[in-house]
GROMACS .gro file of C-alpha atoms in nm:
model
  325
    1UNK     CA    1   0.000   0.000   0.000
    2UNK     CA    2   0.168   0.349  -0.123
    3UNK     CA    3   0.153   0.665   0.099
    4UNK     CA    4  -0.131   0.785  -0.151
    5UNK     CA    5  -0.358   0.481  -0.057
    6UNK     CA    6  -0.299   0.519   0.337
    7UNK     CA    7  -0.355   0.956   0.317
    8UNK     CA    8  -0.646   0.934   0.057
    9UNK     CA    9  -1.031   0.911   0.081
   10UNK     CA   10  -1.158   0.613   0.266
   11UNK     CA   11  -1.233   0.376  -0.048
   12UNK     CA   12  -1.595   0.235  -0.040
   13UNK     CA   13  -1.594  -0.131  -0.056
   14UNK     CA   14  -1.891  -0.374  -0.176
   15UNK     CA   15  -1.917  -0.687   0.006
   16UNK     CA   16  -2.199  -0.944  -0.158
   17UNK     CA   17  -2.300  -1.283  -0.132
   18UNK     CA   18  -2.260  -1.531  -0.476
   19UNK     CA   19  -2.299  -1.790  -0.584
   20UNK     CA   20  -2.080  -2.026  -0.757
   21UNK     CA   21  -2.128  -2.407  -0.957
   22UNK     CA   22  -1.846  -2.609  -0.942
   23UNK     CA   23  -1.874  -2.957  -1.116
   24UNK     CA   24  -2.221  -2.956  -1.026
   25UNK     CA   25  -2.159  -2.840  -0.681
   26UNK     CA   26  -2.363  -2.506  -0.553
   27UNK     CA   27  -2.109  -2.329  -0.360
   28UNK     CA   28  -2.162  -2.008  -0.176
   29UNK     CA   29  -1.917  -1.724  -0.094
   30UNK     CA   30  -1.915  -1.382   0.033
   31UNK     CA   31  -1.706  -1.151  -0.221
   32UNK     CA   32  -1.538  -0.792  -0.092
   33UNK     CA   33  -1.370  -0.568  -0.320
   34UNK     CA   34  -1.308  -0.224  -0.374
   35UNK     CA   35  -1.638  -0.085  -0.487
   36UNK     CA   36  -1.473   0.113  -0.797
   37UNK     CA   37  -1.400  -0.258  -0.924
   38UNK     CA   38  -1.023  -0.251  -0.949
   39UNK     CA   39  -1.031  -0.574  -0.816
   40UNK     CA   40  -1.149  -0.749  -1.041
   41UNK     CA   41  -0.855  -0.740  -1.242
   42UNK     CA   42  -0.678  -1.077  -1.181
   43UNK     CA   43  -0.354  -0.874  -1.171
   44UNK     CA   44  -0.457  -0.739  -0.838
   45UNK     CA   45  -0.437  -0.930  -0.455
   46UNK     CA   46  -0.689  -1.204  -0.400
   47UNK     CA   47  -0.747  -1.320  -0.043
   48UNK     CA   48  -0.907  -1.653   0.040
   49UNK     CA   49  -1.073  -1.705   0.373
   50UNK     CA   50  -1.131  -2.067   0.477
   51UNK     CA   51  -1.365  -2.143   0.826
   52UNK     CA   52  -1.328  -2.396   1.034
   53UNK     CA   53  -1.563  -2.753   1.098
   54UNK     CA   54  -1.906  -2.686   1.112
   55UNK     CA   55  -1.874  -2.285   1.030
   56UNK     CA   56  -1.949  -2.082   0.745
   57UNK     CA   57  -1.853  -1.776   0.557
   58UNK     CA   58  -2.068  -1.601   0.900
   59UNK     CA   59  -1.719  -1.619   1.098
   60UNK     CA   60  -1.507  -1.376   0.888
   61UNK     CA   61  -1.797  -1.143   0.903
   62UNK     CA   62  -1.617  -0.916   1.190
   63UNK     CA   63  -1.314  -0.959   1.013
   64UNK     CA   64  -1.456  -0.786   0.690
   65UNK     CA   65  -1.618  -0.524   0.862
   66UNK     CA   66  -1.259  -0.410   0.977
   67UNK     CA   67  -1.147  -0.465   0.662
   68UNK     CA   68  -1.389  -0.199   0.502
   69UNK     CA   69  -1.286   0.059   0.751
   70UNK     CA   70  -0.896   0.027   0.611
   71UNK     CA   71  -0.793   0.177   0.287
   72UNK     CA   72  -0.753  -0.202   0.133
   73UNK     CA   73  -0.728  -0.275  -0.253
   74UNK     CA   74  -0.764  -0.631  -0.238
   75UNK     CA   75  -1.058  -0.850  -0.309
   76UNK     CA   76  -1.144  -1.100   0.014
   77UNK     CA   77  -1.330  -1.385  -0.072
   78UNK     CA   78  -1.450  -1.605   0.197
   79UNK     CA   79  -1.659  -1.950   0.104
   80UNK     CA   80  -1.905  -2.227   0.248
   81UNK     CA   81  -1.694  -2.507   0.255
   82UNK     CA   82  -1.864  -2.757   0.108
   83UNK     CA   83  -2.108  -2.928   0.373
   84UNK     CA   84  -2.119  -2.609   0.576
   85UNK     CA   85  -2.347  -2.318   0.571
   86UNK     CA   86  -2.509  -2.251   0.249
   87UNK     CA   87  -2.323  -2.467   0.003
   88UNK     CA   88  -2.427  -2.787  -0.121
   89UNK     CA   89  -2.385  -3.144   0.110
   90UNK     CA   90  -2.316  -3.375  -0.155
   91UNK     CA   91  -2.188  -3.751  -0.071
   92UNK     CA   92  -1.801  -3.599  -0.102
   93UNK     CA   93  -1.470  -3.639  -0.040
   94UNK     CA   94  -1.460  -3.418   0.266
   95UNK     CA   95  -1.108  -3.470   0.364
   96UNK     CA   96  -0.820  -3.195   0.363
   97UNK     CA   97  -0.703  -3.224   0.005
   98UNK     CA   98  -1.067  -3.258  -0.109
   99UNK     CA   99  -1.108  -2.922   0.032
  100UNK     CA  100  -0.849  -2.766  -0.115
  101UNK     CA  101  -0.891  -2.895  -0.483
  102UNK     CA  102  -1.225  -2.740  -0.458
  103UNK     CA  103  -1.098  -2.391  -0.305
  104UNK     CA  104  -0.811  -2.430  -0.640
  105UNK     CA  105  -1.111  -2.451  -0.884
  106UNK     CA  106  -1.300  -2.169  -0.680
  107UNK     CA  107  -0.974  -1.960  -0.683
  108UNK     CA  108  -0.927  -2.027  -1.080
  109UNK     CA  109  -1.302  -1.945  -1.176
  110UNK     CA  110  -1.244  -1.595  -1.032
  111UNK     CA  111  -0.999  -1.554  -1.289
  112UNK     CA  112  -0.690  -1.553  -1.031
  113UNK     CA  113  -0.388  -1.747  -1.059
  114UNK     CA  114  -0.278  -1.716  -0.669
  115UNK     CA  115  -0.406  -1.600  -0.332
  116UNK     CA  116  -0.341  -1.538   0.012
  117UNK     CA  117  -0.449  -1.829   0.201
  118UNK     CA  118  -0.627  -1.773   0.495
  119UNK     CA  119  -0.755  -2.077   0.761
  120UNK     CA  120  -0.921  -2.134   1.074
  121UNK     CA  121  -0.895  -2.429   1.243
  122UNK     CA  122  -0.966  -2.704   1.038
  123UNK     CA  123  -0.947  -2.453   0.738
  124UNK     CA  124  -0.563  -2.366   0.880
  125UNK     CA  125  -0.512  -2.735   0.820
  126UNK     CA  126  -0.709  -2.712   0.435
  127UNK     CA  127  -0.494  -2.393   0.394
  128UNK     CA  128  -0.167  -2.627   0.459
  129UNK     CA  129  -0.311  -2.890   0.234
  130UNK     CA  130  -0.341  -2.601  -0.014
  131UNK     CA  131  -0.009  -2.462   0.028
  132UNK     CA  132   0.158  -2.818  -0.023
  133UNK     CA  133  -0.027  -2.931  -0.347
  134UNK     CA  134  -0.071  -2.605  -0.529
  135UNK     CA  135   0.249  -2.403  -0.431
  136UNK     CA  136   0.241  -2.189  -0.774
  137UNK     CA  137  -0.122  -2.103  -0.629
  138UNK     CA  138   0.016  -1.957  -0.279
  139UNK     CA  139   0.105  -1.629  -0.225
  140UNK     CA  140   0.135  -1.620   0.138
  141UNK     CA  141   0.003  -1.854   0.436
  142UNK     CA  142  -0.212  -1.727   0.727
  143UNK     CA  143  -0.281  -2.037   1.059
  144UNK     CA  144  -0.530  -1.930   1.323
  145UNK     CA  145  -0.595  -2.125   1.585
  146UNK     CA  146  -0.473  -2.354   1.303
  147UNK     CA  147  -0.542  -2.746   1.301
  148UNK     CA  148  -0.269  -3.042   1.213
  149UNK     CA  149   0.002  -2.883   1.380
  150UNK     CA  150  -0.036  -3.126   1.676
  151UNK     CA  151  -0.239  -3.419   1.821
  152UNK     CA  152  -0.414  -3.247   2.125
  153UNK     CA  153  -0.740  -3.140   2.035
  154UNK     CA  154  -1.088  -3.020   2.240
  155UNK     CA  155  -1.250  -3.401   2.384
  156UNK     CA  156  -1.562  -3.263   2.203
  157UNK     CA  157  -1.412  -3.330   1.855
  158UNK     CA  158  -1.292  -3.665   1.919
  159UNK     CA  159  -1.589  -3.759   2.096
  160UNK     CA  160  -1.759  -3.702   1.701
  161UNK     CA  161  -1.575  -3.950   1.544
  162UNK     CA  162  -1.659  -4.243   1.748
  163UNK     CA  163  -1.879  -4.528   1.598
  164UNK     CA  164  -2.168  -4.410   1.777
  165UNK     CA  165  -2.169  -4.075   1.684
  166UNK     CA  166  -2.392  -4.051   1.400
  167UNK     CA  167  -2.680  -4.215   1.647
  168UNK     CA  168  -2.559  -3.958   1.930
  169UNK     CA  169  -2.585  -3.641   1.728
  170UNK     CA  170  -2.904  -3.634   1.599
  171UNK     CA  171  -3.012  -3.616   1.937
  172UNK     CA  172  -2.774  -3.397   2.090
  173UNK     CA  173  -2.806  -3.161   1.841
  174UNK     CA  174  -3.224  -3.194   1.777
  175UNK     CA  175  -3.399  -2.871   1.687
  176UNK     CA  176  -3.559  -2.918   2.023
  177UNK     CA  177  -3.258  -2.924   2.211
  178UNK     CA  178  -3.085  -2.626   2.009
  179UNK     CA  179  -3.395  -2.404   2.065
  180UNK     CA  180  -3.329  -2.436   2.422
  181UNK     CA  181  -2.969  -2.419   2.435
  182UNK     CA  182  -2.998  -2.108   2.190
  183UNK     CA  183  -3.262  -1.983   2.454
  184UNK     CA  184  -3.015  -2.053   2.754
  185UNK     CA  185  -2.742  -1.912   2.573
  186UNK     CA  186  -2.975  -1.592   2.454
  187UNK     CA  187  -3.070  -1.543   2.840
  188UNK     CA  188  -2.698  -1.528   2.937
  189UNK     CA  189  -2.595  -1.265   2.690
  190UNK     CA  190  -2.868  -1.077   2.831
  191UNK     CA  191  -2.752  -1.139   3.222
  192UNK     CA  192  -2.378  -1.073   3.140
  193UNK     CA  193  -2.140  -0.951   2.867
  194UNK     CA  194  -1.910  -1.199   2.971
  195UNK     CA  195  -2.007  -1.448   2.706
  196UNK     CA  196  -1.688  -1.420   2.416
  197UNK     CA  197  -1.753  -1.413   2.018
  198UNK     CA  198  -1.569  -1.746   2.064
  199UNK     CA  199  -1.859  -1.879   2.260
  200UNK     CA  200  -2.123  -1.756   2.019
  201UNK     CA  201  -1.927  -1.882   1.713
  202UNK     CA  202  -1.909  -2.213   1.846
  203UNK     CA  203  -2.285  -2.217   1.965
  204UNK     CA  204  -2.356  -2.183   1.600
  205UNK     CA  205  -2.145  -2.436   1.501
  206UNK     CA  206  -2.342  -2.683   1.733
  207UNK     CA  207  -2.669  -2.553   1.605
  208UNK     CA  208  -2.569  -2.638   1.244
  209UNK     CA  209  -2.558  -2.972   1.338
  210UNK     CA  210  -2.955  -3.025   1.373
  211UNK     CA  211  -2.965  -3.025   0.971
  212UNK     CA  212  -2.900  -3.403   0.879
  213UNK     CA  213  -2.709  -3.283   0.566
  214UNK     CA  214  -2.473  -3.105   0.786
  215UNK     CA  215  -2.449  -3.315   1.082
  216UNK     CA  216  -2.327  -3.633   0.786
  217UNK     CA  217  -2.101  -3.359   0.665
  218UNK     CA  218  -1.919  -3.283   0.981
  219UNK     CA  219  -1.881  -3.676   1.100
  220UNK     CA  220  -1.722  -3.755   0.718
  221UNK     CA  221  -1.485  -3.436   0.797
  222UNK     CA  222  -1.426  -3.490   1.104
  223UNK     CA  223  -1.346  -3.832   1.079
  224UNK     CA  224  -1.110  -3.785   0.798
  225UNK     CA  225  -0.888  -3.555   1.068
  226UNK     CA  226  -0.954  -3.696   1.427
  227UNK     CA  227  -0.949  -4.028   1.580
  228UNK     CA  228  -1.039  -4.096   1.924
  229UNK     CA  229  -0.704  -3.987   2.023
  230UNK     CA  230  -0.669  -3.706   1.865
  231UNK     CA  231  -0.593  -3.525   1.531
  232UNK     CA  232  -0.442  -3.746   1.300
  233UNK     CA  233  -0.314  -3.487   1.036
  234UNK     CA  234  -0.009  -3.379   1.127
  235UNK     CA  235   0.189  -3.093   0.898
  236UNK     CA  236   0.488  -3.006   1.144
  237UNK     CA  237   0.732  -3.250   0.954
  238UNK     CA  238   0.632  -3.089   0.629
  239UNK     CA  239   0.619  -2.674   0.740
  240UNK     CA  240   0.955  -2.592   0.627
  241UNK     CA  241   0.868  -2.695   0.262
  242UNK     CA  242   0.716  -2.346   0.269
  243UNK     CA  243   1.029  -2.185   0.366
  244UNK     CA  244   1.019  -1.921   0.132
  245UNK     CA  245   0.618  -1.817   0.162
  246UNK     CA  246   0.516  -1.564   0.345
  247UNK     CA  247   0.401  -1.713   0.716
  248UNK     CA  248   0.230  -1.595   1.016
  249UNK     CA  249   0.065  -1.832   1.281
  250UNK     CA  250  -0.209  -1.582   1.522
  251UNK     CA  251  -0.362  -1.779   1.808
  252UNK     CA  252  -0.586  -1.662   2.091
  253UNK     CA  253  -0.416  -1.697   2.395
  254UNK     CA  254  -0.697  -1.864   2.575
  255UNK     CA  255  -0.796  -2.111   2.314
  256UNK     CA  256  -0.995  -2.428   2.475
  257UNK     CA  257  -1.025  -2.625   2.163
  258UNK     CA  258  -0.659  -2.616   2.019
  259UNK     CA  259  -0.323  -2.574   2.263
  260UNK     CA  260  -0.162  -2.207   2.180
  261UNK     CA  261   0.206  -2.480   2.177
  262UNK     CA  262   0.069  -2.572   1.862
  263UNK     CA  263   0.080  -2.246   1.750
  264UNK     CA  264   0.417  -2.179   1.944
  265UNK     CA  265   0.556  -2.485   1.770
  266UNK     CA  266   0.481  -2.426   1.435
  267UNK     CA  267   0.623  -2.065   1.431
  268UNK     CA  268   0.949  -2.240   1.588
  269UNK     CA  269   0.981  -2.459   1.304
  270UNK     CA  270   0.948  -2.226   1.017
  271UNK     CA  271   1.255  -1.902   1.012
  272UNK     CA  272   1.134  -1.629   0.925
  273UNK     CA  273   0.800  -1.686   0.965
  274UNK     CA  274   0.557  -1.441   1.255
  275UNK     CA  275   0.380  -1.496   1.543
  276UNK     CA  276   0.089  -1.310   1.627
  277UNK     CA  277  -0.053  -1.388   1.986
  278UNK     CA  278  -0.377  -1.252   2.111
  279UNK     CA  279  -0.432  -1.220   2.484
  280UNK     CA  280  -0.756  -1.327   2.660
  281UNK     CA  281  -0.855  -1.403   2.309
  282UNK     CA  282  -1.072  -1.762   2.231
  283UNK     CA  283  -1.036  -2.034   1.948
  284UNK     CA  284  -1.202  -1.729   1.716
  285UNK     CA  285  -0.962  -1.437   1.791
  286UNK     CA  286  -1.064  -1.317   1.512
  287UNK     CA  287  -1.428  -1.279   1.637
  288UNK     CA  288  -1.313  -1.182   1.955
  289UNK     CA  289  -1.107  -0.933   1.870
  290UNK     CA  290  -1.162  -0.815   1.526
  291UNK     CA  291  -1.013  -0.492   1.524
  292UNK     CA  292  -0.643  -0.590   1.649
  293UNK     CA  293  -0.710  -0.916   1.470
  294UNK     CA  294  -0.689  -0.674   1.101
  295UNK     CA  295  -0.460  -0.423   1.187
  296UNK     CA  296  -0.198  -0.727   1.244
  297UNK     CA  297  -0.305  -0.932   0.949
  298UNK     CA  298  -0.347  -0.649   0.716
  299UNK     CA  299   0.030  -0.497   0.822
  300UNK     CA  300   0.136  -0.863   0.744
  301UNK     CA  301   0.030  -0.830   0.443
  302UNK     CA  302   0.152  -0.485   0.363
  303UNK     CA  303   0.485  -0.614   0.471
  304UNK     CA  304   0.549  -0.925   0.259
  305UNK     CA  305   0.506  -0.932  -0.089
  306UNK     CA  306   0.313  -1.251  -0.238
  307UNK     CA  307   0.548  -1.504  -0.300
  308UNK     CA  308   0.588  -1.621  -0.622
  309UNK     CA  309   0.714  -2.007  -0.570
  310UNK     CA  310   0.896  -2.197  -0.841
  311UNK     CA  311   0.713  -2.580  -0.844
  312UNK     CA  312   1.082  -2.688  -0.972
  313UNK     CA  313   1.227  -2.546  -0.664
  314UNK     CA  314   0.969  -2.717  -0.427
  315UNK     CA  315   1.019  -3.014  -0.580
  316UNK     CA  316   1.349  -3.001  -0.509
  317UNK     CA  317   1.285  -2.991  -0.141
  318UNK     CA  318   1.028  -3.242  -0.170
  319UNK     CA  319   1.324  -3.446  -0.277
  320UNK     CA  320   1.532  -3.336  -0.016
  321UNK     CA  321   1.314  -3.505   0.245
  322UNK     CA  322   1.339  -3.821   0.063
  323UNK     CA  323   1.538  -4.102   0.134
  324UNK     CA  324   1.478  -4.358  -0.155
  325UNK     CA  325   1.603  -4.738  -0.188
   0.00000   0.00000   0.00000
């Protein structure tokens, strides 16, 4: 961003929601760009923002709302993963590279050849997933409260992938049972401010799951990450293939669902790489505090150009952690 951009009239911004079809797939996205439409030339900054299990598009929605009060040229673009909000449930592959083939095609469609890859949670492990197999794709890498950086993860989530679970959440997570806890929950935020974004967001995560289409969606995901132990996607032996991309791992502080070492670790094992750690902040810092949440990201961003990697030179370090027979 020049010195013109930062002293210059506030650009308006238009954020909408679309609509996409990808190999017969209804996918839906939120789109924010510069209302003048300079965005929409490919040649300009794409970012891609990727929720976490059982969220939507909804969780950026603070984030956006700082991100129209800066003077920001580039285009945000944050889909539905599919199985999650308003995007098609289809019988899927639902794991991490699954994911991330379908944010590729999503990303290509808009006409861009790269983006800033953005993830929560589970979507910090799809982001991963998306750095390793499309490197000529990745212009920089942004974890948040990021999965598969370790095995620890909230009892909740492992509880979901047992056999029984498919029986267990349909009654756990009944319309009946919602209504009351979004009742409870309502009565709370009326007694005391005390109740975090984080909590909210992940109240409507569990709410999500009394539509059968979602609920089969979130067991298939989640399975395809957690055992009863645990995650079981692990990226730490692979970070430093991403040496040269841009990096920063943020984390809230007081994160419940995912241990902040993750975080800690991760930054550890990539040079160069920042760490951005908010305090008092939940598994959705970036709900929770939106406003120091953008002014971090976005002066990441300002700070490292995209990276433009060579798939020749990753291969090479691909190679470099082989040992062949």
């Amino acid at each position: 961003m020049t010195d013109d951009d930062r002293t210059g009239p506030p650009r308006q911004r238009r954020t909408r929601r679309r609509d996409a079809t990808l190999h017969g797939d209804h996918v839906a996205f939120w789109d924010s760009a510069p209302a003048e439409g300079a965005a929409t030339d490919p040649d300009d900054e794409l970012v891609l923002l990727i929720h976490g299990i059982a969220g939507s598009a909804h969780t950026w929605s603070p984030l956006l709302s700082e991100v129209a009060r800066h003077r920001d040229r580039r285009r945000w673009v944050a889909p539905d993963l599919l199985g999650h909000g308003s995007s098609s449930a289809p019988w899927a592959d639902y794991s991490l590279g699954g994911y991330a083939t379908g944010l590729r095609d999503l990303l290509v469609s808009l006409g861009y050849e790269r983006a800033t890859i953005v993830g929560h949670s589970l979507g910090g492990g799809v982001a991963q997933q998306f750095a390793f197999q499309f490197p000529q794709h990745t212009a920089r890498l942004v974890l948040i409260d990021s999965g598969g950086l370790g095995r620890e993860v909230s009892p909740a989530l492992r509880a979901a992938t047992l056999p029984a679970a498919e029986w267990v959440l349909p009654v756990i997570a009944g319309t009946g049972v919602v209504r009351a806890a979004r009742q409870i929950a309502s009565a709370a935020g009326r007694l005391s401010r005390r109740v975090s974004p984080s909590t909210w967001e992940s109240g409507r995560a569990f709410a999500s799951l009394a539509d059968p289409t979602h609920r089969r969606a979130f067991v298939h995901t989640a399975r395809s990450v957690i055992d009863r132990g645990g995650q079981r996607v692990r990226a730490t032996s692979r970070l430093d293939l991403a040496a040269d991309l841009p990096l920063l791992v943020a984390w809230g502080t007081a994160d419940s669902m995912i241990p902040l070492e993750h975080g800690l670790r991760a930054h550890e094992l990539v040079p160069g790489s920042e760490l951005a750690l908010f305090e008092g902040a939940g598994h959705f810092p970036h709900c929770d505090q939106p406003q120091a949440f953008a002014d971090r990201l976005l002066r990441f961003l300002d700070e490292h150009p995209p990276a433009a990697l060579d798939p020749a030179d990753f291969a090479d370090r691909i190679a470099g952690h082989s040992d062949l027979r």
